[in-house]
PDB file of C-alpha atoms in Angstrom:
ATOM      1  CA  UNK O 241      50.679  24.457  29.064  1.00  0.00           C
ATOM      2  CA  UNK O 242      47.148  23.813  28.125  1.00  0.00           C
ATOM      3  CA  UNK O 243      44.479  26.324  28.738  1.00  0.00           C
ATOM      4  CA  UNK O 244      40.675  26.331  29.095  1.00  0.00           C
ATOM      5  CA  UNK O 245      40.637  28.250  25.676  1.00  0.00           C
ATOM      6  CA  UNK O 246      42.358  25.347  24.202  1.00  0.00           C
ATOM      7  CA  UNK O 247      40.240  22.626  25.693  1.00  0.00           C
ATOM      8  CA  UNK O 248      36.890  24.210  24.715  1.00  0.00           C
ATOM      9  CA  UNK O 249      37.281  23.556  20.838  1.00  0.00           C
ATOM     10  CA  UNK O 250      38.565  20.158  21.556  1.00  0.00           C
ATOM     11  CA  UNK O 251      35.593  19.369  23.686  1.00  0.00           C
ATOM     12  CA  UNK O 252      33.204  20.684  21.072  1.00  0.00           C
ATOM     13  CA  UNK O 253      35.066  18.653  18.421  1.00  0.00           C
ATOM     14  CA  UNK O 254      34.371  15.375  20.682  1.00  0.00           C
ATOM     15  CA  UNK O 255      30.869  16.105  20.957  1.00  0.00           C
ATOM     16  CA  UNK O 256      30.318  16.651  17.295  1.00  0.00           C
ATOM     17  CA  UNK O 257      32.352  13.332  16.682  1.00  0.00           C
ATOM     18  CA  UNK O 258      30.081  11.573  19.214  1.00  0.00           C
ATOM     19  CA  UNK O 259      27.002  12.718  17.495  1.00  0.00           C
ATOM     20  CA  UNK O 260      28.187  11.278  14.222  1.00  0.00           C
ATOM     21  CA  UNK O 261      29.334   8.173  15.750  1.00  0.00           C
ATOM     22  CA  UNK O 262      25.678   7.679  17.467  1.00  0.00           C
ATOM     23  CA  UNK O 263      24.356   7.718  13.995  1.00  0.00           C
ATOM     24  CA  UNK O 264      26.652   5.332  12.695  1.00  0.00           C
ATOM     25  CA  UNK O 265      26.035   2.912  15.653  1.00  0.00           C
ATOM     26  CA  UNK O 266      22.162   3.208  14.913  1.00  0.00           C
ATOM     27  CA  UNK O 267      22.876   2.393  11.332  1.00  0.00           C
ATOM     28  CA  UNK O 268      24.985  -0.669  12.215  1.00  0.00           C
ATOM     29  CA  UNK O 269      28.097   0.610  10.740  1.00  0.00           C
ATOM     30  CA  UNK O 270      29.999   1.395  13.811  1.00  0.00           C
ATOM     31  CA  UNK O 271      30.468  -0.632  17.159  1.00  0.00           C
ATOM     32  CA  UNK O 272      28.974   0.899  20.330  1.00  0.00           C
ATOM     33  CA  UNK O 273      32.240   0.423  21.933  1.00  0.00           C
ATOM     34  CA  UNK O 274      33.854   3.155  19.872  1.00  0.00           C
ATOM     35  CA  UNK O 275      31.064   5.468  20.820  1.00  0.00           C
ATOM     36  CA  UNK O 276      31.619   4.795  24.441  1.00  0.00           C
ATOM     37  CA  UNK O 277      35.373   5.443  24.027  1.00  0.00           C
ATOM     38  CA  UNK O 278      34.643   8.963  22.605  1.00  0.00           C
ATOM     39  CA  UNK O 279      32.174   9.657  25.383  1.00  0.00           C
ATOM     40  CA  UNK O 280      34.754   8.796  28.076  1.00  0.00           C
ATOM     41  CA  UNK O 281      37.425  10.880  26.405  1.00  0.00           C
ATOM     42  CA  UNK O 282      34.741  13.791  26.443  1.00  0.00           C
ATOM     43  CA  UNK O 283      33.942  13.435  30.092  1.00  0.00           C
ATOM     44  CA  UNK O 284      37.815  13.492  30.834  1.00  0.00           C
ATOM     45  CA  UNK O 285      38.248  16.631  28.829  1.00  0.00           C
ATOM     46  CA  UNK O 286      35.394  18.355  30.513  1.00  0.00           C
ATOM     47  CA  UNK O 287      36.595  17.425  33.840  1.00  0.00           C
ATOM     48  CA  UNK O 288      40.107  19.198  32.985  1.00  0.00           C
ATOM     49  CA  UNK O 289      37.955  22.249  31.856  1.00  0.00           C
ATOM     50  CA  UNK O 290      36.270  22.308  35.132  1.00  0.00           C
ATOM     51  CA  UNK O 291      39.796  22.532  36.910  1.00  0.00           C
ATOM     52  CA  UNK O 292      40.907  25.429  34.789  1.00  0.00           C
ATOM     53  CA  UNK O 293      37.586  27.323  35.371  1.00  0.00           C
ATOM     54  CA  UNK O 294      38.579  27.900  38.956  1.00  0.00           C
ATOM     55  CA  UNK O 295      41.496  29.754  37.738  1.00  0.00           C
ATOM     56  CA  UNK O 296      39.558  32.320  35.921  1.00  0.00           C
ATOM     57  CA  UNK O 297      38.007  35.624  36.986  1.00  0.00           C
ATOM     58  CA  UNK O 298      34.503  35.453  38.381  1.00  0.00           C
ATOM     59  CA  UNK O 299      32.903  36.806  35.273  1.00  0.00           C
ATOM     60  CA  UNK O 300      34.576  34.541  33.106  1.00  0.00           C
ATOM     61  CA  UNK O 301      34.014  31.575  35.514  1.00  0.00           C
ATOM     62  CA  UNK O 302      30.366  31.968  34.917  1.00  0.00           C
ATOM     63  CA  UNK O 303      30.638  32.211  31.146  1.00  0.00           C
ATOM     64  CA  UNK O 304      32.987  28.901  31.130  1.00  0.00           C
ATOM     65  CA  UNK O 305      30.555  27.073  33.430  1.00  0.00           C
ATOM     66  CA  UNK O 306      27.608  27.639  31.236  1.00  0.00           C
ATOM     67  CA  UNK O 307      29.638  26.501  28.140  1.00  0.00           C
ATOM     68  CA  UNK O 308      30.727  23.254  29.894  1.00  0.00           C
ATOM     69  CA  UNK O 309      27.120  22.657  31.135  1.00  0.00           C
ATOM     70  CA  UNK O 310      25.792  22.754  27.608  1.00  0.00           C
ATOM     71  CA  UNK O 311      28.461  20.391  26.258  1.00  0.00           C
ATOM     72  CA  UNK O 312      27.813  18.134  29.410  1.00  0.00           C
ATOM     73  CA  UNK O 313      24.202  18.038  28.474  1.00  0.00           C
ATOM     74  CA  UNK O 314      24.817  17.177  24.872  1.00  0.00           C
ATOM     75  CA  UNK O 315      27.069  14.406  26.216  1.00  0.00           C
ATOM     76  CA  UNK O 316      24.234  13.198  28.299  1.00  0.00           C
ATOM     77  CA  UNK O 317      21.743  13.104  25.414  1.00  0.00           C
ATOM     78  CA  UNK O 318      24.194  11.146  23.206  1.00  0.00           C
ATOM     79  CA  UNK O 319      24.899   8.789  26.042  1.00  0.00           C
ATOM     80  CA  UNK O 320      21.089   8.151  26.742  1.00  0.00           C
ATOM     81  CA  UNK O 321      20.268   7.622  23.241  1.00  0.00           C
ATOM     82  CA  UNK O 322      23.174   5.209  22.800  1.00  0.00           C
ATOM     83  CA  UNK O 323      22.100   3.235  25.829  1.00  0.00           C
ATOM     84  CA  UNK O 324      18.452   3.109  24.595  1.00  0.00           C
ATOM     85  CA  UNK O 325      19.632   1.795  21.239  1.00  0.00           C
ATOM     86  CA  UNK O 326      21.820  -0.533  23.031  1.00  0.00           C
ATOM     87  CA  UNK O 327      18.901  -1.952  25.053  1.00  0.00           C
ATOM     88  CA  UNK O 328      16.686  -2.168  21.791  1.00  0.00           C
ATOM     89  CA  UNK O 329      19.256  -4.206  20.067  1.00  0.00           C
ATOM     90  CA  UNK O 330      19.699  -6.529  23.180  1.00  0.00           C
ATOM     91  CA  UNK O 331      16.066  -7.050  23.485  1.00  0.00           C
ATOM     92  CA  UNK O 332      15.741  -7.718  19.556  1.00  0.00           C
ATOM     93  CA  UNK O 333      18.586 -10.231  19.812  1.00  0.00           C
ATOM     94  CA  UNK O 334      17.148 -11.944  22.890  1.00  0.00           C
ATOM     95  CA  UNK O 335      13.611 -12.122  21.013  1.00  0.00           C
ATOM     96  CA  UNK O 336      15.360 -13.662  17.884  1.00  0.00           C
ATOM     97  CA  UNK O 337      17.174 -16.094  20.134  1.00  0.00           C
ATOM     98  CA  UNK O 338      14.050 -17.198  21.841  1.00  0.00           C
ATOM     99  CA  UNK O 339      12.269 -17.488  18.559  1.00  0.00           C
ATOM    100  CA  UNK O 340      15.078 -19.816  17.111  1.00  0.00           C
ATOM    101  CA  UNK O 341      14.907 -21.821  20.235  1.00  0.00           C
ATOM    102  CA  UNK O 342      11.233 -22.279  20.020  1.00  0.00           C
ATOM    103  CA  UNK O 343      11.294 -23.050  16.375  1.00  0.00           C
ATOM    104  CA  UNK O 344      14.077 -25.806  17.178  1.00  0.00           C
ATOM    105  CA  UNK O 345      11.961 -27.318  19.752  1.00  0.00           C
ATOM    106  CA  UNK O 346       8.904 -27.593  17.539  1.00  0.00           C
ATOM    107  CA  UNK O 347      11.123 -29.163  14.799  1.00  0.00           C
ATOM    108  CA  UNK O 348      12.445 -31.734  17.100  1.00  0.00           C
ATOM    109  CA  UNK O 349       8.787 -32.303  18.300  1.00  0.00           C
ATOM    110  CA  UNK O 350       7.760 -32.875  14.788  1.00  0.00           C
ATOM    111  CA  UNK O 351      10.594 -35.261  14.118  1.00  0.00           C
ATOM    112  CA  UNK O 352       9.724 -37.287  17.270  1.00  0.00           C
ATOM    113  CA  UNK O 353       5.985 -37.538  16.519  1.00  0.00           C
ATOM    114  CA  UNK O 354       4.583 -41.128  16.094  1.00  0.00           C
ATOM    115  CA  UNK O 355       3.543 -42.595  12.930  1.00  0.00           C
ATOM    116  CA  UNK O 356      -0.239 -42.472  14.038  1.00  0.00           C
ATOM    117  CA  UNK O 357      -0.081 -38.796  14.435  1.00  0.00           C
ATOM    118  CA  UNK O 358       1.505 -38.432  10.940  1.00  0.00           C
ATOM    119  CA  UNK O 359      -1.167 -40.710   9.491  1.00  0.00           C
ATOM    120  CA  UNK O 360      -4.009 -38.681  11.110  1.00  0.00           C
ATOM    121  CA  UNK O 361      -2.446 -35.509   9.782  1.00  0.00           C
ATOM    122  CA  UNK O 362      -2.360 -37.160   6.110  1.00  0.00           C
ATOM    123  CA  UNK O 363      -5.942 -38.145   6.591  1.00  0.00           C
ATOM    124  CA  UNK O 364      -6.885 -34.697   7.536  1.00  0.00           C
ATOM    125  CA  UNK O 365      -4.941 -33.181   4.700  1.00  0.00           C
ATOM    126  CA  UNK O 366      -6.652 -35.630   2.169  1.00  0.00           C
ATOM    127  CA  UNK O 367     -10.035 -34.602   3.686  1.00  0.00           C
ATOM    128  CA  UNK O 368      -9.366 -30.923   3.324  1.00  0.00           C
ATOM    129  CA  UNK O 369      -8.286 -31.534  -0.272  1.00  0.00           C
ATOM    130  CA  UNK O 370     -11.289 -33.598  -1.137  1.00  0.00           C
ATOM    131  CA  UNK O 371     -13.533 -30.935   0.504  1.00  0.00           C
ATOM    132  CA  UNK O 372     -11.767 -28.280  -1.622  1.00  0.00           C
ATOM    133  CA  UNK O 373     -12.419 -30.231  -4.887  1.00  0.00           C
ATOM    134  CA  UNK O 374     -16.171 -30.720  -3.932  1.00  0.00           C
ATOM    135  CA  UNK O 375     -16.374 -26.801  -3.658  1.00  0.00           C
ATOM    136  CA  UNK O 376     -14.641 -26.475  -6.984  1.00  0.00           C
ATOM    137  CA  UNK O 377     -17.076 -29.098  -8.668  1.00  0.00           C
ATOM    138  CA  UNK O 378     -20.193 -27.294  -7.087  1.00  0.00           C
ATOM    139  CA  UNK O 379     -18.902 -24.018  -8.452  1.00  0.00           C
ATOM    140  CA  UNK O 380     -18.594 -25.497 -11.815  1.00  0.00           C
ATOM    141  CA  UNK O 381     -22.127 -26.943 -11.647  1.00  0.00           C
ATOM    142  CA  UNK O 382     -23.388 -23.435 -10.532  1.00  0.00           C
ATOM    143  CA  UNK O 383     -21.735 -21.599 -13.389  1.00  0.00           C
ATOM    144  CA  UNK O 384     -23.145 -24.269 -15.932  1.00  0.00           C
ATOM    145  CA  UNK O 385     -26.671 -23.789 -14.742  1.00  0.00           C
ATOM    146  CA  UNK O 386     -26.348 -19.945 -14.745  1.00  0.00           C
ATOM    147  CA  UNK O 387     -25.105 -20.198 -18.514  1.00  0.00           C
ATOM    148  CA  UNK O 388     -27.906 -22.584 -19.557  1.00  0.00           C
ATOM    149  CA  UNK O 389     -30.514 -20.152 -17.799  1.00  0.00           C
ATOM    150  CA  UNK O 390     -28.942 -17.246 -19.719  1.00  0.00           C
ATOM    151  CA  UNK O 391     -29.156 -19.163 -23.082  1.00  0.00           C
ATOM    152  CA  UNK O 392     -32.880 -20.023 -22.441  1.00  0.00           C
ATOM    153  CA  UNK O 393     -33.535 -16.404 -21.713  1.00  0.00           C
ATOM    154  CA  UNK O 394     -31.872 -15.434 -24.780  1.00  0.00           C
ATOM    155  CA  UNK O 395     -33.821 -17.788 -26.894  1.00  0.00           C
ATOM    156  CA  UNK O 396     -37.151 -16.566 -25.373  1.00  0.00           C
ATOM    157  CA  UNK O 397     -36.072 -13.036 -26.223  1.00  0.00           C
ATOM    158  CA  UNK O 398     -35.254 -13.893 -29.690  1.00  0.00           C
ATOM    159  CA  UNK O 399     -38.484 -15.694 -30.174  1.00  0.00           C
ATOM    160  CA  UNK O 400     -40.392 -12.687 -29.181  1.00  0.00           C
ATOM    161  CA  UNK O 401     -38.400 -10.503 -31.360  1.00  0.00           C
ATOM    162  CA  UNK O 402     -39.182 -12.900 -34.342  1.00  0.00           C
ATOM    163  CA  UNK O 403     -42.800 -12.507 -33.615  1.00  0.00           C
ATOM    164  CA  UNK O 404     -42.689  -8.813 -33.473  1.00  0.00           C
ATOM    165  CA  UNK O 405     -41.055  -8.688 -36.837  1.00  0.00           C
ATOM    166  CA  UNK O 406     -43.650 -11.035 -38.421  1.00  0.00           C
ATOM    167  CA  UNK O 407     -46.372  -8.611 -37.137  1.00  0.00           C
ATOM    168  CA  UNK O 408     -44.552  -5.537 -38.633  1.00  0.00           C
ATOM    169  CA  UNK O 409     -44.090  -7.458 -41.877  1.00  0.00           C
ATOM    170  CA  UNK O 410     -47.885  -8.258 -41.859  1.00  0.00           C
ATOM    171  CA  UNK O 411     -48.740  -4.693 -41.314  1.00  0.00           C
ATOM    172  CA  UNK O 412     -46.372  -3.466 -44.156  1.00  0.00           C
ATOM    173  CA  UNK O 413     -48.073  -5.900 -46.407  1.00  0.00           C
ATOM    174  CA  UNK O 414     -51.611  -4.153 -45.579  1.00  0.00           C
ATOM    175  CA  UNK O 415     -49.993  -0.829 -46.034  1.00  0.00           C
ATOM    176  CA  UNK O 416     -48.735  -1.729 -49.542  1.00  0.00           C
ATOM    177  CA  UNK O 417     -52.120  -2.999 -50.553  1.00  0.00           C
ATOM    178  CA  UNK O 418     -53.688   0.249 -49.428  1.00  0.00           C
ATOM    179  CA  UNK O 419     -51.106   2.305 -51.319  1.00  0.00           C
ATOM    180  CA  UNK O 420     -51.837   0.160 -54.609  1.00  0.00           C
ATOM    181  CA  UNK O 421     -55.614   0.924 -54.392  1.00  0.00           C
ATOM    182  CA  UNK O 422     -54.882   4.701 -53.815  1.00  0.00           C
ATOM    183  CA  UNK O 423     -52.483   4.758 -56.720  1.00  0.00           C
ATOM    184  CA  UNK O 424     -55.341   3.117 -59.019  1.00  0.00           C
ATOM    185  CA  UNK O 425     -57.928   5.716 -57.696  1.00  0.00           C
ATOM    186  CA  UNK O 426     -55.579   8.466 -58.576  1.00  0.00           C
ATOM    187  CA  UNK O 427     -55.036   7.179 -62.150  1.00  0.00           C
ATOM    188  CA  UNK O 428     -58.943   6.785 -62.607  1.00  0.00           C
ATOM    189  CA  UNK O 429     -59.429  10.346 -61.222  1.00  0.00           C
ATOM    190  CA  UNK O 430     -56.953  11.460 -63.681  1.00  0.00           C
ATOM    191  CA  UNK O 431     -58.951   9.771 -66.629  1.00  0.00           C
ATOM    192  CA  UNK O 432     -62.140  11.517 -65.525  1.00  0.00           C
ATOM    193  CA  UNK O 433     -60.300  14.775 -65.482  1.00  0.00           C
ATOM    194  CA  UNK O 434     -58.891  14.419 -68.939  1.00  0.00           C
ATOM    195  CA  UNK O 435     -62.053  13.112 -70.240  1.00  0.00           C
ATOM    196  CA  UNK O 436     -63.954  16.211 -68.873  1.00  0.00           C
ATOM    197  CA  UNK O 437     -61.372  18.597 -70.467  1.00  0.00           C
ATOM    198  CA  UNK O 438     -61.947  16.868 -73.917  1.00  0.00           C
ATOM    199  CA  UNK O 439     -65.853  17.119 -73.418  1.00  0.00           C
ATOM    200  CA  UNK O 440     -65.558  20.634 -72.522  1.00  0.00           C
ATOM    201  CA  UNK O 441     -63.363  21.741 -75.436  1.00  0.00           C
ATOM    202  CA  UNK O 442     -65.722  19.970 -78.015  1.00  0.00           C
ATOM    203  CA  UNK O 443     -68.570  21.680 -76.560  1.00  0.00           C
ATOM    204  CA  UNK O 444     -66.921  24.994 -76.572  1.00  0.00           C
ATOM    205  CA  UNK O 445     -65.976  24.838 -80.323  1.00  0.00           C
ATOM    206  CA  UNK O 446     -69.442  23.561 -81.356  1.00  0.00           C
TER     207      UNK O 446
END
């Protein structure tokens, strides 16, 4: 004969399996029907445990009631999460169906559109394409003007540098002439010194 001691591990095992099945349902690898079957079996086993509790002593009865309550709380949490996920999936499916119906109606509306509306749409597309081409041409012209202005600026800067180099060259030419005069004066001074030494020696020996 089955006892409450035998049913309790079985109920805990059913609660554990239900938690695992909930994860599988949320991952899309298990049907919600299987989870509901496990929860119904867990409810049935807990009801049987409630009946066996009445046969226990008053002290043991309180202990078993608390354990049964904990498993029922776990059962309620799993069931609530499963229902929330099921509502979420149902809502998502409904939205997807409504979206598909809307797209179908739009496609039918486009198919049934008049030739005049299609022509107007083609003209609008051509106008947009022409405007985009105009923007591209304007950008190319602006880039060309910027490049031309940059080249003009570079030419002006190079002209200034050339002028500056010519000025430096002129100054260096003046400096070279000055150095040549100084060198000639040094040679003349050396001649004067040498001549003075010769005159001094002759005077000394005479």
